[in-house]
mmCIF file of C-alpha atoms in Angstrom:
data_model
loop_
_atom_site.group_PDB
_atom_site.id
_atom_site.type_symbol
_atom_site.label_atom_id
_atom_site.label_comp_id
_atom_site.label_asym_id
_atom_site.label_seq_id
_atom_site.Cartn_x
_atom_site.Cartn_y
_atom_site.Cartn_z
ATOM 1 C CA MET A 1 2.003 -34.691 13.647
ATOM 2 C CA ILE A 2 2.445 -35.698 9.403
ATOM 3 C CA SER A 3 2.872 -39.905 8.172
ATOM 4 C CA SER A 4 5.941 -40.939 6.691
ATOM 5 C CA SER A 5 3.989 -42.336 3.665
ATOM 6 C CA THR A 6 2.897 -38.610 2.886
ATOM 7 C CA GLN A 7 4.051 -37.169 -1.045
ATOM 8 C CA TRP A 8 5.689 -34.194 -0.777
ATOM 9 C CA LYS A 9 5.906 -31.969 -3.071
ATOM 10 C CA SER A 10 9.219 -29.457 -4.287
ATOM 11 C CA ILE A 11 8.690 -26.691 -4.905
ATOM 12 C CA LEU A 12 10.906 -24.139 -6.438
ATOM 13 C CA VAL A 13 10.784 -20.666 -5.127
ATOM 14 C CA ALA A 14 12.943 -18.518 -8.177
ATOM 15 C CA LEU A 15 12.732 -14.783 -7.774
ATOM 16 C CA ASP A 16 15.254 -11.829 -8.315
ATOM 17 C CA TRP A 17 14.997 -10.200 -5.548
ATOM 18 C CA ARG A 18 13.597 -10.853 -1.684
ATOM 19 C CA ASP A 19 10.973 -9.620 -0.240
ATOM 20 C CA TYR A 20 11.169 -11.723 2.731
ATOM 21 C CA ARG A 21 7.192 -11.656 3.851
ATOM 22 C CA ILE A 22 5.985 -13.691 0.415
ATOM 23 C CA ILE A 23 7.734 -15.830 1.078
ATOM 24 C CA GLU A 24 7.090 -16.174 4.254
ATOM 25 C CA GLY A 25 3.164 -16.876 3.206
ATOM 26 C CA VAL A 26 4.612 -18.991 0.854
ATOM 27 C CA ALA A 27 5.550 -21.422 3.325
ATOM 28 C CA ARG A 28 2.804 -21.105 5.366
ATOM 29 C CA TYR A 29 1.347 -21.768 2.804
ATOM 30 C CA ALA A 30 4.260 -25.105 2.058
ATOM 31 C CA ALA A 31 4.158 -26.242 5.846
ATOM 32 C CA ALA A 32 0.604 -27.077 6.013
ATOM 33 C CA HIS A 33 0.592 -28.596 2.521
ATOM 34 C CA HIS A 34 3.397 -31.213 2.983
ATOM 35 C CA TRP A 35 5.776 -29.013 0.370
ATOM 36 C CA HIS A 36 9.012 -28.167 0.574
ATOM 37 C CA LEU A 37 10.729 -25.580 -0.101
ATOM 38 C CA SER A 38 13.341 -26.395 -2.460
ATOM 39 C CA ASN A 39 16.558 -23.370 -0.576
ATOM 40 C CA GLU A 40 18.567 -23.657 -3.841
ATOM 41 C CA MET A 41 17.434 -20.240 -4.672
ATOM 42 C CA LEU A 42 15.929 -18.734 -1.798
ATOM 43 C CA LEU A 43 18.768 -16.756 -0.212
ATOM 44 C CA GLY A 44 20.521 -15.532 -3.247
ATOM 45 C CA ARG A 45 20.689 -14.835 -6.915
ATOM 46 C CA ASN A 46 22.491 -19.020 -7.674
ATOM 47 C CA ILE A 47 20.204 -19.853 -10.711
ATOM 48 C CA ALA A 48 19.999 -23.770 -9.533
ATOM 49 C CA HIS A 49 20.105 -25.560 -12.727
ATOM 50 C CA GLY A 50 18.537 -28.798 -13.548
ATOM 51 C CA TRP A 51 16.538 -28.434 -10.724
ATOM 52 C CA CYS A 52 13.695 -31.309 -10.484
ATOM 53 C CA GLY A 53 10.462 -30.719 -8.530
ATOM 54 C CA ASP A 54 7.326 -30.836 -8.742
ATOM 55 C CA GLY A 55 6.844 -26.968 -9.513
ATOM 56 C CA ALA A 56 7.806 -23.202 -8.988
ATOM 57 C CA ILE A 57 7.101 -19.417 -7.376
ATOM 58 C CA THR A 58 9.179 -17.022 -9.029
ATOM 59 C CA GLY A 59 9.165 -13.811 -9.639
ATOM 60 C CA TYR A 60 10.821 -13.621 -13.203
ATOM 61 C CA GLY A 61 13.518 -10.405 -14.099
ATOM 62 C CA PRO A 62 16.280 -10.031 -16.597
ATOM 63 C CA GLY A 63 18.658 -12.219 -14.090
ATOM 64 C CA LEU A 64 16.077 -14.857 -14.305
ATOM 65 C CA ALA A 65 14.096 -14.249 -17.310
ATOM 66 C CA ASP A 66 15.903 -17.715 -19.449
ATOM 67 C CA PHE A 67 15.753 -19.971 -16.454
ATOM 68 C CA ILE A 68 12.165 -19.273 -15.952
ATOM 69 C CA VAL A 69 10.889 -19.673 -19.347
ATOM 70 C CA GLY A 70 13.141 -22.500 -19.215
ATOM 71 C CA LEU A 71 11.508 -24.255 -16.013
ATOM 72 C CA ASP A 72 9.340 -27.547 -16.632
ATOM 73 C CA VAL A 73 7.430 -27.298 -13.774
ATOM 74 C CA PRO A 74 4.015 -25.663 -13.250
ATOM 75 C CA LYS A 75 5.002 -22.579 -12.666
ATOM 76 C CA VAL A 76 2.495 -18.860 -11.291
ATOM 77 C CA ASP A 77 4.194 -15.269 -10.977
ATOM 78 C CA VAL A 78 4.138 -12.913 -8.274
ATOM 79 C CA THR A 79 5.387 -10.129 -11.248
ATOM 80 C CA ILE A 80 3.434 -8.016 -13.588
ATOM 81 C CA ALA A 81 6.512 -8.193 -15.769
ATOM 82 C CA ASP A 82 6.074 -8.705 -19.858
ATOM 83 C CA ILE A 83 6.532 -13.105 -19.654
ATOM 84 C CA PRO A 84 7.104 -14.598 -22.972
ATOM 85 C CA LEU A 85 4.319 -17.315 -22.525
ATOM 86 C CA GLN A 86 1.225 -17.664 -21.094
ATOM 87 C CA ILE A 87 2.189 -18.359 -16.495
ATOM 88 C CA PRO A 88 -0.834 -17.720 -14.278
ATOM 89 C CA ARG A 89 0.243 -15.162 -12.266
ATOM 90 C CA VAL A 90 -0.641 -13.504 -8.686
ATOM 91 C CA VAL A 91 0.023 -9.654 -8.240
ATOM 92 C CA VAL A 92 -0.776 -6.650 -6.048
ATOM 93 C CA ASP A 93 -3.020 -4.335 -7.695
ATOM 94 C CA ASP A 94 -1.131 -1.151 -8.599
ATOM 95 C CA GLU A 95 -4.132 0.838 -9.588
ATOM 96 C CA ALA A 96 -5.895 0.019 -6.225
ATOM 97 C CA VAL A 97 -2.336 1.235 -4.657
ATOM 98 C CA GLY A 98 -2.579 4.735 -7.388
ATOM 99 C CA ILE A 99 -6.268 5.182 -6.070
ATOM 100 C CA LEU A 100 -5.725 4.505 -2.248
ATOM 101 C CA ALA A 101 -1.810 6.717 -1.985
ATOM 102 C CA ALA A 102 -3.974 9.639 -3.888
ATOM 103 C CA ASP A 103 -6.807 9.259 -1.241
ATOM 104 C CA HIS A 104 -4.552 8.925 1.982
ATOM 105 C CA LEU A 105 -3.003 12.437 0.863
ATOM 106 C CA ARG A 106 -5.727 14.462 -0.826
ATOM 107 C CA ASN A 107 -7.542 14.191 2.883
ATOM 108 C CA CYS A 108 -4.690 15.343 4.670
ATOM 109 C CA GLY A 109 -5.968 18.467 3.143
ATOM 110 C CA PHE A 110 -3.006 18.890 -0.058
ATOM 111 C CA ARG A 111 -3.480 21.346 -2.166
ATOM 112 C CA ASN A 112 -0.046 19.680 -4.768
ATOM 113 C CA PHE A 113 1.098 16.349 -5.087
ATOM 114 C CA ALA A 114 4.429 14.828 -6.817
ATOM 115 C CA TYR A 115 5.194 11.306 -7.289
ATOM 116 C CA TYR A 116 9.474 10.144 -7.204
ATOM 117 C CA GLY A 117 9.422 6.715 -8.615
ATOM 118 C CA TYR A 118 11.510 4.734 -10.792
ATOM 119 C CA ALA A 119 10.989 5.431 -14.336
ATOM 120 C CA ALA A 120 11.526 1.817 -15.902
ATOM 121 C CA VAL A 121 10.064 -0.100 -13.365
ATOM 122 C CA ARG A 122 5.675 -1.436 -14.666
ATOM 123 C CA GLU A 123 4.931 -1.293 -11.413
ATOM 124 C CA SER A 124 6.241 1.936 -10.523
ATOM 125 C CA GLN A 125 4.648 4.207 -14.005
ATOM 126 C CA ARG A 126 1.608 1.718 -13.551
ATOM 127 C CA ARG A 127 1.052 3.167 -9.828
ATOM 128 C CA ARG A 128 1.941 6.743 -10.972
ATOM 129 C CA VAL A 129 -0.485 6.200 -13.922
ATOM 130 C CA ALA A 130 -3.209 5.264 -11.254
ATOM 131 C CA TYR A 131 -1.757 8.582 -8.593
ATOM 132 C CA ARG A 132 -1.875 10.764 -11.826
ATOM 133 C CA ASP A 133 -5.594 9.117 -12.924
ATOM 134 C CA ALA A 134 -7.211 9.562 -9.648
ATOM 135 C CA LEU A 135 -5.163 12.931 -8.458
ATOM 136 C CA MET A 136 -7.312 14.729 -11.564
ATOM 137 C CA GLY A 137 -10.905 12.509 -10.968
ATOM 138 C CA SER A 138 -11.389 13.957 -8.525
ATOM 139 C CA GLY A 139 -10.798 17.821 -9.767
ATOM 140 C CA VAL A 140 -6.953 18.312 -9.289
ATOM 141 C CA THR A 141 -5.776 19.740 -11.851
ATOM 142 C CA ALA A 142 -3.025 19.507 -13.824
ATOM 143 C CA GLU A 143 -0.463 22.109 -12.660
ATOM 144 C CA SER A 144 -0.642 20.888 -9.607
ATOM 145 C CA ILE A 145 0.966 16.888 -10.236
ATOM 146 C CA PHE A 146 4.335 17.045 -10.437
ATOM 147 C CA ASP A 147 7.173 14.322 -10.885
ATOM 148 C CA ILE A 148 10.562 14.302 -9.274
ATOM 149 C CA ARG A 149 13.544 12.750 -11.428
ATOM 150 C CA ARG A 150 15.390 9.681 -10.108
ATOM 151 C CA GLY A 151 19.227 11.200 -10.479
ATOM 152 C CA GLU A 152 21.033 8.916 -12.706
ATOM 153 C CA ALA A 153 24.405 6.797 -11.733
ATOM 154 C CA ARG A 154 25.748 7.904 -15.669
ATOM 155 C CA LEU A 155 23.919 11.448 -15.258
ATOM 156 C CA TYR A 156 25.478 12.082 -10.698
ATOM 157 C CA PRO A 157 28.685 9.025 -10.803
ATOM 158 C CA SER A 158 28.724 10.096 -6.188
ATOM 159 C CA TRP A 159 25.932 9.461 -3.006
ATOM 160 C CA HIS A 160 25.775 13.369 -2.700
ATOM 161 C CA ASP A 161 25.787 13.899 -6.531
ATOM 162 C CA ARG A 162 22.532 12.317 -6.919
ATOM 163 C CA ARG A 163 21.120 13.724 -3.422
ATOM 164 C CA ALA A 164 22.186 17.654 -4.216
ATOM 165 C CA ALA A 165 20.149 17.090 -7.202
ATOM 166 C CA LEU A 166 17.191 15.395 -5.938
ATOM 167 C CA ALA A 167 17.497 18.007 -2.941
ATOM 168 C CA ARG A 168 17.203 20.850 -6.525
ATOM 169 C CA GLN A 169 14.136 19.121 -8.060
ATOM 170 C CA LEU A 170 12.858 19.471 -3.135
ATOM 171 C CA ASP A 171 13.599 23.194 -3.678
ATOM 172 C CA ALA A 172 10.872 23.746 -6.199
ATOM 173 C CA LEU A 173 8.181 22.018 -6.301
ATOM 174 C CA PRO A 174 5.100 24.679 -3.994
ATOM 175 C CA LYS A 175 4.919 23.939 -1.602
ATOM 176 C CA PRO A 176 3.168 22.380 1.602
ATOM 177 C CA ILE A 177 3.090 19.541 -0.932
ATOM 178 C CA GLY A 178 2.313 14.971 -0.546
ATOM 179 C CA VAL A 179 5.231 13.440 -2.339
ATOM 180 C CA TYR A 180 3.682 9.166 -3.092
ATOM 181 C CA SER A 181 6.330 7.388 -4.284
ATOM 182 C CA GLY A 182 5.618 3.685 -5.669
ATOM 183 C CA GLN A 183 8.856 1.983 -4.343
ATOM 184 C CA GLU A 184 9.989 2.349 -0.285
ATOM 185 C CA ARG A 185 13.389 3.158 -0.317
ATOM 186 C CA LEU A 186 12.949 6.002 -2.652
ATOM 187 C CA ALA A 187 10.425 7.391 -0.516
ATOM 188 C CA ALA A 188 12.625 6.846 3.163
ATOM 189 C CA ASN A 189 15.396 8.364 1.028
ATOM 190 C CA LEU A 190 13.440 12.029 -0.258
ATOM 191 C CA VAL A 191 12.083 11.815 3.501
ATOM 192 C CA ASP A 192 16.285 12.036 4.589
ATOM 193 C CA ILE A 193 17.292 14.474 1.765
ATOM 194 C CA ALA A 194 14.131 16.928 2.259
ATOM 195 C CA VAL A 195 15.375 16.720 6.114
ATOM 196 C CA ALA A 196 18.316 17.330 5.576
ATOM 197 C CA SER A 197 17.149 20.422 3.332
ATOM 198 C CA GLY A 198 15.771 21.586 6.127
ATOM 199 C CA TYR A 199 12.400 21.177 5.048
ATOM 200 C CA LYS A 200 9.464 20.656 7.638
ATOM 201 C CA VAL A 201 8.078 16.750 7.399
ATOM 202 C CA PRO A 202 5.271 16.682 6.545
ATOM 203 C CA GLU A 203 4.120 20.011 7.802
ATOM 204 C CA GLU A 204 6.171 21.511 4.439
ATOM 205 C CA ILE A 205 7.045 17.800 2.882
ATOM 206 C CA ALA A 206 4.988 14.660 3.383
ATOM 207 C CA VAL A 207 5.889 11.860 1.882
ATOM 208 C CA LEU A 208 3.818 8.428 1.590
ATOM 209 C CA GLY A 209 5.663 4.877 0.565
ATOM 210 C CA THR A 210 4.660 1.756 -0.367
ATOM 211 C CA ASP A 211 4.918 -2.067 1.085
ATOM 212 C CA ASN A 212 5.676 -1.473 4.828
ATOM 213 C CA ILE A 213 8.396 -2.463 5.207
ATOM 214 C CA HIS A 214 9.198 -2.244 8.618
ATOM 215 C CA TYR A 215 12.415 -1.554 8.932
ATOM 216 C CA ILE A 216 12.640 0.945 6.661
ATOM 217 C CA CYS A 217 9.313 3.320 7.755
ATOM 218 C CA GLU A 218 10.207 3.038 10.991
ATOM 219 C CA CYS A 219 14.159 3.482 11.439
ATOM 220 C CA GLN A 220 14.084 7.061 10.210
ATOM 221 C CA ARG A 221 14.486 10.692 11.086
ATOM 222 C CA VAL A 222 10.537 11.238 10.510
ATOM 223 C CA PRO A 223 8.797 7.922 10.075
ATOM 224 C CA LEU A 224 7.503 6.620 7.559
ATOM 225 C CA SER A 225 3.586 5.922 6.484
ATOM 226 C CA SER A 226 2.856 3.594 4.195
ATOM 227 C CA ILE A 227 0.856 1.549 2.022
ATOM 228 C CA ASP A 228 0.248 -1.461 3.035
ATOM 229 C CA THR A 229 0.616 -4.177 0.144
ATOM 230 C CA ARG A 230 -0.239 -7.191 2.130
ATOM 231 C CA PRO A 231 2.943 -9.354 0.690
ATOM 232 C CA HIS A 232 2.312 -12.000 3.689
ATOM 233 C CA GLU A 233 -1.776 -12.211 1.314
ATOM 234 C CA HIS A 234 0.609 -12.393 -1.872
ATOM 235 C CA GLY A 235 2.677 -15.129 -0.991
ATOM 236 C CA TYR A 236 0.405 -17.436 -0.029
ATOM 237 C CA ARG A 237 -2.531 -16.244 -2.815
ATOM 238 C CA ALA A 238 0.690 -17.551 -4.840
ATOM 239 C CA ALA A 239 0.625 -21.253 -3.648
ATOM 240 C CA GLU A 240 -2.348 -22.047 -2.764
ATOM 241 C CA GLN A 241 -2.617 -21.118 -7.392
ATOM 242 C CA LEU A 242 0.399 -23.179 -7.562
ATOM 243 C CA ASP A 243 -1.428 -25.821 -5.752
ATOM 244 C CA ARG A 244 -4.700 -25.491 -8.181
ATOM 245 C CA LEU A 245 -2.183 -25.668 -11.267
ATOM 246 C CA MET A 246 -0.635 -28.674 -9.994
ATOM 247 C CA ARG A 247 -4.090 -30.409 -8.978
ATOM 248 C CA GLY A 248 -5.108 -28.691 -13.184
ATOM 249 C CA GLU A 249 -7.810 -27.103 -11.581
ATOM 250 C CA ILE A 250 -6.595 -24.448 -12.761
ATOM 251 C CA GLY A 251 -5.073 -23.947 -16.786
ATOM 252 C CA LEU A 252 -1.426 -22.009 -17.331
ATOM 253 C CA ASP A 253 -4.506 -19.153 -18.644
ATOM 254 C CA ALA A 254 -5.863 -19.283 -15.634
ATOM 255 C CA ASP A 255 -6.501 -15.163 -14.367
ATOM 256 C CA PRO A 256 -3.992 -13.476 -12.876
ATOM 257 C CA ILE A 257 -5.052 -12.665 -9.282
ATOM 258 C CA LEU A 258 -4.823 -9.415 -8.301
ATOM 259 C CA ILE A 259 -3.789 -8.233 -4.160
ATOM 260 C CA GLN A 260 -5.559 -5.986 -2.549
ATOM 261 C CA PRO A 261 -3.789 -2.887 -0.655
ATOM 262 C CA ALA A 262 -4.543 -3.147 2.572
ATOM 263 C CA GLY A 263 -4.838 0.319 3.649
ATOM 264 C CA VAL A 264 -1.748 3.160 4.527
ATOM 265 C CA VAL A 265 -0.169 2.726 8.301
ATOM 266 C CA ARG A 266 0.478 6.339 8.880
ATOM 267 C CA ARG A 267 3.258 7.472 10.649
ATOM 268 C CA ARG A 268 4.322 10.599 11.503
ATOM 269 C CA SER A 269 5.162 11.718 7.959
ATOM 270 C CA THR A 270 2.182 12.362 6.284
ATOM 271 C CA ASP A 271 0.407 13.119 9.852
ATOM 272 C CA VAL A 272 -0.380 16.663 9.434
ATOM 273 C CA VAL A 273 -3.722 18.184 8.145
ATOM 274 C CA ALA A 274 -2.839 20.410 5.085
ATOM 275 C CA VAL A 275 -5.745 23.283 5.788
ATOM 276 C CA SER A 276 -4.215 26.724 5.224
ATOM 277 C CA HIS A 277 -8.072 27.358 6.344
ATOM 278 C CA PRO A 278 -7.488 27.826 10.633
ATOM 279 C CA PRO A 279 -10.881 27.079 11.994
ATOM 280 C CA VAL A 280 -11.249 23.628 9.021
ATOM 281 C CA SER A 281 -8.026 23.152 10.506
ATOM 282 C CA ARG A 282 -8.555 22.881 14.034
ATOM 283 C CA THR A 283 -11.904 20.880 13.578
ATOM 284 C CA LEU A 284 -10.294 18.600 11.698
ATOM 285 C CA ARG A 285 -6.975 17.560 14.128
ATOM 286 C CA TYR A 286 -10.073 17.855 16.685
ATOM 287 C CA LEU A 287 -12.325 14.872 14.806
ATOM 288 C CA ARG A 288 -9.262 13.276 13.855
ATOM 289 C CA ASP A 289 -8.415 13.285 18.234
ATOM 290 C CA HIS A 290 -12.082 12.502 19.121
ATOM 291 C CA PHE A 291 -13.819 10.169 16.307
ATOM 292 C CA GLN A 292 -14.580 7.388 19.016
ATOM 293 C CA ASP A 293 -16.715 10.392 21.562
ATOM 294 C CA PRO A 294 -19.914 10.995 20.693
ATOM 295 C CA ILE A 295 -19.550 13.933 18.491
ATOM 296 C CA THR A 296 -22.368 16.322 17.156
ATOM 297 C CA VAL A 297 -21.995 19.131 14.038
ATOM 298 C CA GLN A 298 -22.880 21.387 17.777
ATOM 299 C CA ASP A 299 -20.135 19.603 19.577
ATOM 300 C CA LEU A 300 -17.817 21.757 16.427
ATOM 301 C CA LEU A 301 -18.323 25.428 16.798
ATOM 302 C CA PRO A 302 -16.790 26.324 19.613
ATOM 303 C CA ILE A 303 -14.005 24.043 17.811
ATOM 304 C CA SER A 304 -14.482 26.029 14.914
ATOM 305 C CA ARG A 305 -15.483 29.096 15.733
ATOM 306 C CA MET A 306 -17.962 29.668 13.573
ATOM 307 C CA SER A 307 -22.001 29.404 12.736
ATOM 308 C CA GLU A 308 -23.133 25.571 11.912
ATOM 309 C CA ARG A 309 -23.677 27.258 8.365
ATOM 310 C CA GLY A 310 -20.390 28.929 8.154
ATOM 311 C CA LEU A 311 -19.019 25.726 9.035
ATOM 312 C CA GLN A 312 -20.273 23.404 6.541
ATOM 313 C CA LYS A 313 -19.582 25.895 3.025
ATOM 314 C CA ALA A 314 -16.344 26.143 4.198
ATOM 315 C CA PHE A 315 -15.213 21.783 4.784
ATOM 316 C CA VAL A 316 -17.401 21.228 1.894
ATOM 317 C CA ARG A 317 -15.301 24.401 -0.235
ATOM 318 C CA VAL A 318 -11.634 22.688 1.330
ATOM 319 C CA LEU A 319 -12.098 19.500 2.064
ATOM 320 C CA GLY A 320 -15.326 18.312 -1.144
ATOM 321 C CA ARG A 321 -16.738 16.976 2.369
ATOM 322 C CA THR A 322 -18.682 17.689 5.166
ATOM 323 C CA PRO A 323 -17.776 17.367 8.755
ATOM 324 C CA GLY A 324 -20.905 14.403 9.623
ATOM 325 C CA ALA A 325 -18.405 12.643 6.590
ATOM 326 C CA GLU A 326 -15.700 13.068 7.082
ATOM 327 C CA LEU A 327 -16.139 12.216 10.723
ATOM 328 C CA ARG A 328 -17.557 8.689 8.597
ATOM 329 C CA ARG A 329 -15.177 8.303 7.247
ATOM 330 C CA LEU A 330 -13.009 8.686 10.301
ATOM 331 C CA ARG A 331 -15.079 6.181 12.005
ATOM 332 C CA LEU A 332 -14.790 3.571 8.732
ATOM 333 C CA ARG A 333 -10.656 3.699 8.396
ATOM 334 C CA HIS A 334 -10.207 3.012 11.702
ATOM 335 C CA ALA A 335 -12.973 0.291 11.915
ATOM 336 C CA LYS A 336 -11.456 -1.065 9.395
ATOM 337 C CA ARG A 337 -7.823 -1.608 10.649
ATOM 338 C CA LEU A 338 -9.394 -2.926 13.898
ATOM 339 C CA LEU A 339 -11.301 -5.752 11.464
ATOM 340 C CA ARG A 340 -7.306 -6.245 9.543
ATOM 341 C CA GLU A 341 -5.422 -6.533 12.356
ATOM 342 C CA THR A 342 -6.623 -7.624 15.037
ATOM 343 C CA ASP A 343 -9.093 -10.629 15.984
ATOM 344 C CA GLU A 344 -11.628 -7.775 18.568
ATOM 345 C CA LYS A 345 -15.336 -8.292 18.315
ATOM 346 C CA VAL A 346 -17.561 -7.194 16.316
ATOM 347 C CA ALA A 347 -19.203 -4.873 18.896
ATOM 348 C CA ALA A 348 -16.920 -3.664 20.646
ATOM 349 C CA ILE A 349 -15.140 -2.633 17.055
ATOM 350 C CA ALA A 350 -18.128 -1.232 16.606
ATOM 351 C CA GLN A 351 -17.461 0.510 20.538
ATOM 352 C CA ALA A 352 -14.324 0.792 19.409
ATOM 353 C CA CYS A 353 -14.389 3.468 16.618
ATOM 354 C CA GLY A 354 -18.038 5.377 18.252
ATOM 355 C CA TYR A 355 -20.323 3.089 16.548
ATOM 356 C CA SER A 356 -23.403 2.884 19.565
ATOM 357 C CA THR A 357 -24.099 -0.662 18.303
ATOM 358 C CA SER A 358 -22.547 -3.301 15.355
ATOM 359 C CA THR A 359 -25.470 -2.853 13.410
ATOM 360 C CA ASN A 360 -24.691 0.533 13.134
ATOM 361 C CA LEU A 361 -21.096 0.283 12.020
ATOM 362 C CA GLY A 362 -22.058 -3.224 10.060
ATOM 363 C CA ALA A 363 -24.830 -0.765 8.097
ATOM 364 C CA ALA A 364 -22.016 1.192 7.221
ATOM 365 C CA LEU A 365 -19.245 -1.172 6.249
ATOM 366 C CA LYS A 366 -21.791 -2.481 4.348
ATOM 367 C CA ARG A 367 -22.357 0.697 2.078
ATOM 368 C CA GLU A 368 -18.861 1.798 1.672
ATOM 369 C CA ALA A 369 -16.964 -1.261 1.289
ATOM 370 C CA GLY A 370 -20.252 -3.624 0.185
ATOM 371 C CA MET A 371 -20.281 -5.949 3.037
ATOM 372 C CA THR A 372 -21.011 -7.036 6.275
ATOM 373 C CA PRO A 373 -18.038 -6.896 9.080
ATOM 374 C CA ARG A 374 -17.342 -10.016 9.220
ATOM 375 C CA ALA A 375 -17.195 -10.874 5.724
ATOM 376 C CA TYR A 376 -14.346 -7.844 5.362
ATOM 377 C CA ARG A 377 -12.691 -9.761 7.850
ATOM 378 C CA ARG A 378 -12.990 -12.626 6.292
ATOM 379 C CA SER A 379 -10.849 -11.575 2.408
ATOM 380 C CA PHE A 380 -8.304 -10.356 4.975
ATOM 381 C CA SER A 381 -7.256 -13.642 6.169
ATOM 382 C CA LYS A 382 -5.708 -15.808 5.088
#
């Protein structure tokens, strides 16, 4: 129980856009550290002119720019906006997000890729650049990477016209294709238009979004795969950084804190193996359905109907890795998700992912991420 003599701090959360999960992360820190969250700006865009308090967590943008600049309290910002003052920041690592998107769609077997996002939004452009660079760094040519342009309201004033313009762009793209959008709402709209245009999602057009907003992702005709950008952690770390700033432990020139994405939450919109080589496609589906079992290369030969040497060469030619490397990737991906999202013991996770012992899981994670399973879990446990 908090004593009545406890000194409470009054904190303003000033965002001109709303992601309630970031606010929930701030609230979790606030509840444990005797903070009063001033609610004047939590549920709308009413600017609290003349507000007095101890600190603020801000989301710099056109609607709040002058207010935030003039707010004479310690503050931490959660955007990458070009702010005309020094201010500590806690932001999503957009480069890591773009790389993760490229890896996910490439691992689905696609050879054609596209990006769909807001041209004027900095985070969208940063994700686009990282996505393209990661694809090209893996051997994808620029001729196989496309941009889908969002229809501007001034050119397409009606909802129907904007959808028709986007549908025409989808018609012009090579198929099959994997599309990444840096904004969840745009990704969901793209899925809707693709389905309405008669395309099979994900077989012809696979779509990956960003932020894993459940009420968007899970309420589509084809549920949307999305990158989990850890918004609760984002809010919690912003509050933690503000506390350090108010205590004088950091200065205004503190390095930005980058929130790493947790991974891709895979749903139907990218649940596909886009491989035109039937033996490799059959083998991939078997591996994805049975990675937790004790599989050897010999077990895969009846599935692929190929020789061991032929299967190895086909996998390397189509995916750039051997069947064994793909099996290790699938096992470790699932183990990392269980470490992030559950409280299961490491030994139980090892068994569930096809590792015979926790030692084997530990060695695999150490090679890939440079840390033990417990350290990996702690890094996501704020």
